[in-house]
């Protein structure tokens, strides 16, 4: 099964994608993670993307379409993948349709995580991840069971994203409303859109997603 998690920054896409990945054996494909890896590695793509990401704007369609097109060809995607943070523009969605058709694949369901803007700022500025295994945490909503120790791997260093500050979050939310929200209509017309309440507690959101996926 192939699916898209659609929602603004901080909606909980990464948190839920990791849970679906573990429970269902699907692969999480986060263009944000891939771009951050490219920035860290200093590749040509990374050099082009760095300043755009720091400003909270969208990287060019060509770059992210190319990244996804190559990634879905890898063997681990054969049994299904979860797109997290892609597509983010109508042009990306159209390119995704074309490339999936060419590769003989389909998009089975698009899950829209409905959230309000204001709480998202607090979700993002309170976000951290384990520096070793990437497990996500929140200063208030998802603390490690033992303070300062990752639940999953026991590591004690956590990292915060450079773009997870209030000013950049506002730009990222504007980009979402202007460029990404039209995808709700795009997939609504195609009949693949399912909407869930992303304001609920993390476990409750997982339960809603499982109900959608079980019905596909
Ligand atoms: P996204 O991938 O959509 O940008 P994340 O999954 O990284 O969002 O979630 C952003 C932050 O909000 C993280 O710190 C995460 O722990 C927290 N979070 C995720 N889902 C919820 C939720 N339903 N309620 C409260 N906090 C949440
Ligand atoms: P994310 O990790 O999904 O919050 O993405 C972090 C940043 O990476 C975004 O603010 C954009 O600058 C860039 N980015 C990630 N995915 C895309 C995409 N599909 N299209 C354009 N830019 C993207």
mmCIF file of C-alpha atoms and ligand atoms in Angstrom:
data_model
loop_
_atom_site.group_PDB
_atom_site.id
_atom_site.type_symbol
_atom_site.label_atom_id
_atom_site.label_comp_id
_atom_site.label_asym_id
_atom_site.label_seq_id
_atom_site.Cartn_x
_atom_site.Cartn_y
_atom_site.Cartn_z
ATOM 1 C CA UNK A 1 0.000 0.000 0.000
ATOM 2 C CA UNK A 2 1.210 3.520 -0.832
ATOM 3 C CA UNK A 3 -0.092 6.524 1.061
ATOM 4 C CA UNK A 4 0.423 10.235 1.605
ATOM 5 C CA UNK A 5 0.255 11.984 4.986
ATOM 6 C CA UNK A 6 -0.881 15.510 4.177
ATOM 7 C CA UNK A 7 -0.830 18.330 6.702
ATOM 8 C CA UNK A 8 1.017 21.472 7.780
ATOM 9 C CA UNK A 9 4.376 21.450 9.570
ATOM 10 C CA UNK A 10 3.867 20.059 13.062
ATOM 11 C CA UNK A 11 0.653 18.203 12.167
ATOM 12 C CA UNK A 12 2.242 14.956 13.338
ATOM 13 C CA UNK A 13 3.132 13.426 9.965
ATOM 14 C CA UNK A 14 6.583 12.200 11.008
ATOM 15 C CA UNK A 15 5.335 10.886 14.359
ATOM 16 C CA UNK A 16 2.577 8.877 12.713
ATOM 17 C CA UNK A 17 4.675 7.791 9.697
ATOM 18 C CA UNK A 18 7.169 6.120 12.052
ATOM 19 C CA UNK A 19 4.336 4.246 13.769
ATOM 20 C CA UNK A 20 2.825 3.086 10.451
ATOM 21 C CA UNK A 21 6.287 2.060 9.269
ATOM 22 C CA UNK A 22 6.807 -0.133 12.321
ATOM 23 C CA UNK A 23 3.307 -1.601 12.395
ATOM 24 C CA UNK A 24 2.818 -2.248 8.683
ATOM 25 C CA UNK A 25 6.281 -2.600 7.155
ATOM 26 C CA UNK A 26 5.888 0.405 4.882
ATOM 27 C CA UNK A 27 8.802 2.793 4.301
ATOM 28 C CA UNK A 28 8.636 6.443 5.426
ATOM 29 C CA UNK A 29 9.820 8.807 2.692
ATOM 30 C CA UNK A 30 10.306 12.279 4.172
ATOM 31 C CA UNK A 31 11.598 14.832 1.664
ATOM 32 C CA UNK A 32 12.464 17.080 4.625
ATOM 33 C CA UNK A 33 14.720 14.362 6.127
ATOM 34 C CA UNK A 34 16.292 13.692 2.711
ATOM 35 C CA UNK A 35 16.986 17.391 2.139
ATOM 36 C CA UNK A 36 18.458 17.803 5.644
ATOM 37 C CA UNK A 37 20.760 14.826 4.926
ATOM 38 C CA UNK A 38 21.807 16.485 1.655
ATOM 39 C CA UNK A 39 22.527 19.776 3.458
ATOM 40 C CA UNK A 40 24.604 17.938 6.075
ATOM 41 C CA UNK A 41 26.532 16.034 3.402
ATOM 42 C CA UNK A 42 27.143 19.265 1.455
ATOM 43 C CA UNK A 43 25.891 17.811 -1.848
ATOM 44 C CA UNK A 44 24.884 20.021 -4.779
ATOM 45 C CA UNK A 45 21.191 19.558 -3.865
ATOM 46 C CA UNK A 46 21.992 20.384 -0.244
ATOM 47 C CA UNK A 47 23.793 23.574 -1.195
ATOM 48 C CA UNK A 48 20.830 24.698 -3.298
ATOM 49 C CA UNK A 49 18.299 23.824 -0.573
ATOM 50 C CA UNK A 50 20.013 25.190 2.566
ATOM 51 C CA UNK A 51 19.061 28.876 2.451
ATOM 52 C CA UNK A 52 15.540 28.132 1.191
ATOM 53 C CA UNK A 53 14.911 25.740 4.092
ATOM 54 C CA UNK A 54 16.322 28.192 6.625
ATOM 55 C CA UNK A 55 13.874 30.817 5.314
ATOM 56 C CA UNK A 56 10.944 28.393 5.677
ATOM 57 C CA UNK A 57 10.202 28.467 1.958
ATOM 58 C CA UNK A 58 9.752 25.591 -0.460
ATOM 59 C CA UNK A 59 12.658 24.039 -2.338
ATOM 60 C CA UNK A 60 12.107 23.904 -6.116
ATOM 61 C CA UNK A 61 9.704 21.298 -7.461
ATOM 62 C CA UNK A 62 12.354 19.814 -9.780
ATOM 63 C CA UNK A 63 14.669 18.982 -6.901
ATOM 64 C CA UNK A 64 12.117 17.178 -4.724
ATOM 65 C CA UNK A 65 10.419 15.410 -7.648
ATOM 66 C CA UNK A 66 13.817 14.068 -8.738
ATOM 67 C CA UNK A 67 14.592 12.870 -5.210
ATOM 68 C CA UNK A 68 11.262 11.033 -4.843
ATOM 69 C CA UNK A 69 11.336 9.564 -8.340
ATOM 70 C CA UNK A 70 14.712 7.940 -7.630
ATOM 71 C CA UNK A 71 13.795 6.864 -4.094
ATOM 72 C CA UNK A 72 10.597 4.950 -4.968
ATOM 73 C CA UNK A 73 12.633 2.783 -7.368
ATOM 74 C CA UNK A 74 14.657 1.361 -4.493
ATOM 75 C CA UNK A 75 13.794 -2.226 -3.515
ATOM 76 C CA UNK A 76 12.606 -1.365 0.017
ATOM 77 C CA UNK A 77 9.706 0.627 -1.499
ATOM 78 C CA UNK A 78 8.319 -2.371 -3.402
ATOM 79 C CA UNK A 79 5.878 -3.330 -0.632
ATOM 80 C CA UNK A 80 4.676 0.212 -0.062
ATOM 81 C CA UNK A 81 5.682 3.652 1.173
ATOM 82 C CA UNK A 82 4.417 6.598 3.185
ATOM 83 C CA UNK A 83 5.032 10.032 1.675
ATOM 84 C CA UNK A 84 5.662 12.537 4.480
ATOM 85 C CA UNK A 85 6.062 16.156 3.348
ATOM 86 C CA UNK A 86 5.660 15.381 -0.358
ATOM 87 C CA UNK A 87 3.851 16.477 -2.504
ATOM 88 C CA UNK A 88 3.691 20.095 -1.312
ATOM 89 C CA UNK A 89 2.506 21.832 -4.511
ATOM 90 C CA UNK A 90 -0.001 20.948 -7.230
ATOM 91 C CA UNK A 91 2.920 20.644 -9.688
ATOM 92 C CA UNK A 92 4.529 18.055 -7.382
ATOM 93 C CA UNK A 93 1.229 16.143 -7.106
ATOM 94 C CA UNK A 94 0.834 16.075 -10.891
ATOM 95 C CA UNK A 95 4.425 14.925 -11.347
ATOM 96 C CA UNK A 96 3.849 12.226 -8.716
ATOM 97 C CA UNK A 97 0.802 10.939 -10.611
ATOM 98 C CA UNK A 98 2.824 10.755 -13.816
ATOM 99 C CA UNK A 99 5.838 9.049 -12.281
ATOM 100 C CA UNK A 100 3.735 6.486 -10.412
ATOM 101 C CA UNK A 101 1.866 5.621 -13.628
ATOM 102 C CA UNK A 102 5.170 5.232 -15.467
ATOM 103 C CA UNK A 103 6.447 2.928 -12.738
ATOM 104 C CA UNK A 104 3.204 0.885 -12.629
ATOM 105 C CA UNK A 105 2.391 2.023 -9.073
ATOM 106 C CA UNK A 106 -0.706 3.623 -7.524
ATOM 107 C CA UNK A 107 -1.455 6.033 -4.657
ATOM 108 C CA UNK A 108 -4.007 4.210 -2.527
ATOM 109 C CA UNK A 109 -4.988 6.832 0.045
ATOM 110 C CA UNK A 110 -4.196 10.401 1.062
ATOM 111 C CA UNK A 111 -4.726 11.095 4.761
ATOM 112 C CA UNK A 112 -5.290 14.750 5.573
ATOM 113 C CA UNK A 113 -4.367 15.552 9.182
ATOM 114 C CA UNK A 114 -6.627 18.448 10.134
ATOM 115 C CA UNK A 115 -5.047 20.802 12.695
ATOM 116 C CA UNK A 116 -5.377 24.426 13.782
ATOM 117 C CA UNK A 117 -2.487 26.827 13.122
ATOM 118 C CA UNK A 118 -1.905 28.286 16.579
ATOM 119 C CA UNK A 119 -1.080 25.057 18.475
ATOM 120 C CA UNK A 120 1.331 24.110 15.685
ATOM 121 C CA UNK A 121 3.811 26.789 16.698
ATOM 122 C CA UNK A 122 4.097 25.231 20.171
ATOM 123 C CA UNK A 123 4.341 21.744 18.720
ATOM 124 C CA UNK A 124 7.226 22.737 16.471
ATOM 125 C CA UNK A 125 9.195 24.915 18.877
ATOM 126 C CA UNK A 126 8.976 22.105 21.478
ATOM 127 C CA UNK A 127 10.124 19.385 19.078
ATOM 128 C CA UNK A 128 13.360 17.418 19.447
ATOM 129 C CA UNK A 129 14.673 14.128 18.077
ATOM 130 C CA UNK A 130 17.092 11.538 19.355
ATOM 131 C CA UNK A 131 20.438 12.341 17.715
ATOM 132 C CA UNK A 132 21.125 8.616 17.239
ATOM 133 C CA UNK A 133 17.891 6.867 16.161
ATOM 134 C CA UNK A 134 15.745 9.854 15.138
ATOM 135 C CA UNK A 135 12.849 9.055 17.501
ATOM 136 C CA UNK A 136 10.745 12.201 17.881
ATOM 137 C CA UNK A 137 9.923 13.901 21.183
ATOM 138 C CA UNK A 138 8.154 16.990 22.480
ATOM 139 C CA UNK A 139 9.023 19.042 25.575
ATOM 140 C CA UNK A 140 5.435 18.838 26.784
ATOM 141 C CA UNK A 141 3.442 16.295 24.734
ATOM 142 C CA UNK A 142 5.926 13.447 24.315
ATOM 143 C CA UNK A 143 8.690 13.429 26.890
ATOM 144 C CA UNK A 144 11.064 10.468 27.159
ATOM 145 C CA UNK A 145 10.006 8.089 29.975
ATOM 146 C CA UNK A 146 13.332 8.768 31.717
ATOM 147 C CA UNK A 147 14.329 12.410 31.383
ATOM 148 C CA UNK A 148 17.176 12.917 28.906
ATOM 149 C CA UNK A 149 17.235 9.264 27.742
ATOM 150 C CA UNK A 150 15.760 8.083 24.436
ATOM 151 C CA UNK A 151 13.000 5.495 25.043
ATOM 152 C CA UNK A 152 13.982 3.601 21.952
ATOM 153 C CA UNK A 153 17.782 3.380 21.933
ATOM 154 C CA UNK A 154 18.941 4.758 25.296
ATOM 155 C CA UNK A 155 20.995 7.557 23.713
ATOM 156 C CA UNK A 156 21.274 10.783 25.710
ATOM 157 C CA UNK A 157 21.764 13.428 23.020
ATOM 158 C CA UNK A 158 18.838 15.107 21.326
ATOM 159 C CA UNK A 159 18.811 17.552 18.440
ATOM 160 C CA UNK A 160 16.587 20.422 17.379
ATOM 161 C CA UNK A 161 16.094 21.586 13.799
ATOM 162 C CA UNK A 162 17.496 24.958 12.723
ATOM 163 C CA UNK A 163 14.128 25.857 11.162
ATOM 164 C CA UNK A 164 12.078 24.986 14.276
ATOM 165 C CA UNK A 165 11.933 28.566 15.567
ATOM 166 C CA UNK A 166 8.837 30.743 15.777
ATOM 167 C CA UNK A 167 9.702 33.098 12.909
ATOM 168 C CA UNK A 168 10.484 30.327 10.430
ATOM 169 C CA UNK A 169 7.430 28.354 11.534
ATOM 170 C CA UNK A 170 5.232 31.303 10.524
ATOM 171 C CA UNK A 171 6.792 31.298 7.017
ATOM 172 C CA UNK A 172 6.368 27.530 6.775
ATOM 173 C CA UNK A 173 2.696 27.821 7.731
ATOM 174 C CA UNK A 174 2.186 30.563 5.107
ATOM 175 C CA UNK A 175 3.828 28.354 2.486
ATOM 176 C CA UNK A 176 1.519 25.517 3.524
ATOM 177 C CA UNK A 177 -1.651 27.576 3.155
ATOM 178 C CA UNK A 178 -0.614 29.185 -0.145
ATOM 179 C CA UNK A 179 1.010 26.245 -1.903
ATOM 180 C CA UNK A 180 0.092 22.944 -0.209
ATOM 181 C CA UNK A 181 -3.493 23.326 1.044
ATOM 182 C CA UNK A 182 -4.821 23.251 -2.583
ATOM 183 C CA UNK A 183 -3.871 19.561 -2.578
ATOM 184 C CA UNK A 184 -6.850 18.886 -0.299
ATOM 185 C CA UNK A 185 -9.111 19.791 -3.228
ATOM 186 C CA UNK A 186 -6.859 17.995 -5.695
ATOM 187 C CA UNK A 187 -7.089 14.640 -3.895
ATOM 188 C CA UNK A 188 -10.703 15.266 -2.859
ATOM 189 C CA UNK A 189 -11.655 15.332 -6.543
ATOM 190 C CA UNK A 190 -9.699 12.159 -7.198
ATOM 191 C CA UNK A 191 -11.611 10.403 -4.401
ATOM 192 C CA UNK A 192 -8.517 9.240 -2.503
ATOM 193 C CA UNK A 193 -8.728 11.805 0.337
ATOM 194 C CA UNK A 194 -9.601 10.814 3.912
ATOM 195 C CA UNK A 195 -9.545 13.453 6.656
ATOM 196 C CA UNK A 196 -8.796 12.817 10.312
ATOM 197 C CA UNK A 197 -8.628 14.974 13.463
ATOM 198 C CA UNK A 198 -4.929 15.741 14.009
ATOM 199 C CA UNK A 199 -5.646 17.785 17.149
ATOM 200 C CA UNK A 200 -6.370 14.632 19.148
ATOM 201 C CA UNK A 201 -3.750 12.987 21.376
ATOM 202 C CA UNK A 202 -0.971 11.090 19.562
ATOM 203 C CA UNK A 203 -2.383 7.584 20.291
ATOM 204 C CA UNK A 204 -5.857 8.658 19.235
ATOM 205 C CA UNK A 205 -4.520 10.004 15.918
ATOM 206 C CA UNK A 206 -2.794 6.637 15.366
ATOM 207 C CA UNK A 207 -6.111 4.859 15.983
ATOM 208 C CA UNK A 208 -7.892 7.077 13.446
ATOM 209 C CA UNK A 209 -5.178 6.403 10.845
ATOM 210 C CA UNK A 210 -5.343 2.657 11.483
ATOM 211 C CA UNK A 211 -9.110 2.733 10.925
ATOM 212 C CA UNK A 212 -8.581 4.491 7.567
ATOM 213 C CA UNK A 213 -5.815 2.085 6.486
ATOM 214 C CA UNK A 214 -7.766 -1.006 7.543
ATOM 215 C CA UNK A 215 -10.613 0.113 5.283
ATOM 216 C CA UNK A 216 -8.403 0.607 2.171
HETATM 217 P P1 LIG B 1 5.388 16.932 11.207
HETATM 218 O O1 LIG B 1 6.196 15.724 10.757
HETATM 219 O O2 LIG B 1 3.999 16.930 10.610
HETATM 220 O O3 LIG B 1 6.093 18.234 10.971
HETATM 221 P P2 LIG B 1 5.874 15.883 13.895
HETATM 222 O O4 LIG B 1 5.373 14.483 13.781
HETATM 223 O O5 LIG B 1 7.352 16.075 13.911
HETATM 224 O O6 LIG B 1 5.174 16.822 12.770
HETATM 225 O O7 LIG B 1 5.235 16.530 15.206
HETATM 226 C C1 LIG B 1 5.623 17.838 15.645
HETATM 227 C C2 LIG B 1 5.791 17.839 17.167
HETATM 228 O O8 LIG B 1 4.499 17.701 17.762
HETATM 229 C C3 LIG B 1 6.655 16.712 17.702
HETATM 230 O O9 LIG B 1 7.425 17.216 18.792
HETATM 231 C C4 LIG B 1 5.645 15.660 18.178
HETATM 232 O O10 LIG B 1 6.141 14.922 19.285
HETATM 233 C C5 LIG B 1 4.438 16.508 18.563
HETATM 234 N N1 LIG B 1 3.149 15.888 18.223
HETATM 235 C C6 LIG B 1 2.870 15.079 17.155
HETATM 236 N N2 LIG B 1 1.572 14.708 17.150
HETATM 237 C C7 LIG B 1 1.016 15.309 18.239
HETATM 238 C C8 LIG B 1 -0.310 15.297 18.813
HETATM 239 N N3 LIG B 1 -1.320 14.614 18.236
HETATM 240 N N4 LIG B 1 -0.507 16.024 19.947
HETATM 241 C C9 LIG B 1 0.513 16.728 20.513
HETATM 242 N N5 LIG B 1 1.766 16.753 20.046
HETATM 243 C C10 LIG B 1 2.029 16.056 18.924
HETATM 244 P P1 LIG B 2 9.727 19.187 6.695
HETATM 245 O O1 LIG B 2 10.809 18.318 7.296
HETATM 246 O O2 LIG B 2 8.703 18.393 5.939
HETATM 247 O O3 LIG B 2 9.116 20.120 7.708
HETATM 248 O O4 LIG B 2 10.463 20.097 5.602
HETATM 249 C C1 LIG B 2 11.482 21.013 5.975
HETATM 250 C C2 LIG B 2 11.793 21.950 4.812
HETATM 251 O O5 LIG B 2 12.295 21.205 3.692
HETATM 252 C C3 LIG B 2 10.580 22.720 4.251
HETATM 253 O O6 LIG B 2 10.301 23.901 4.994
HETATM 254 C C4 LIG B 2 11.060 23.018 2.823
HETATM 255 O O7 LIG B 2 11.996 24.070 2.784
HETATM 256 C C5 LIG B 2 11.806 21.729 2.463
HETATM 257 N N1 LIG B 2 10.921 20.710 1.843
HETATM 258 C C6 LIG B 2 10.611 19.482 2.344
HETATM 259 N N2 LIG B 2 9.796 18.815 1.511
HETATM 260 C C7 LIG B 2 9.562 19.651 0.456
HETATM 261 C C8 LIG B 2 8.782 19.556 -0.729
HETATM 262 N N3 LIG B 2 8.051 18.458 -0.996
HETATM 263 N N4 LIG B 2 8.773 20.619 -1.577
HETATM 264 C C9 LIG B 2 9.506 21.711 -1.333
HETATM 265 N N5 LIG B 2 10.251 21.887 -0.238
HETATM 266 C C10 LIG B 2 10.294 20.867 0.661
#
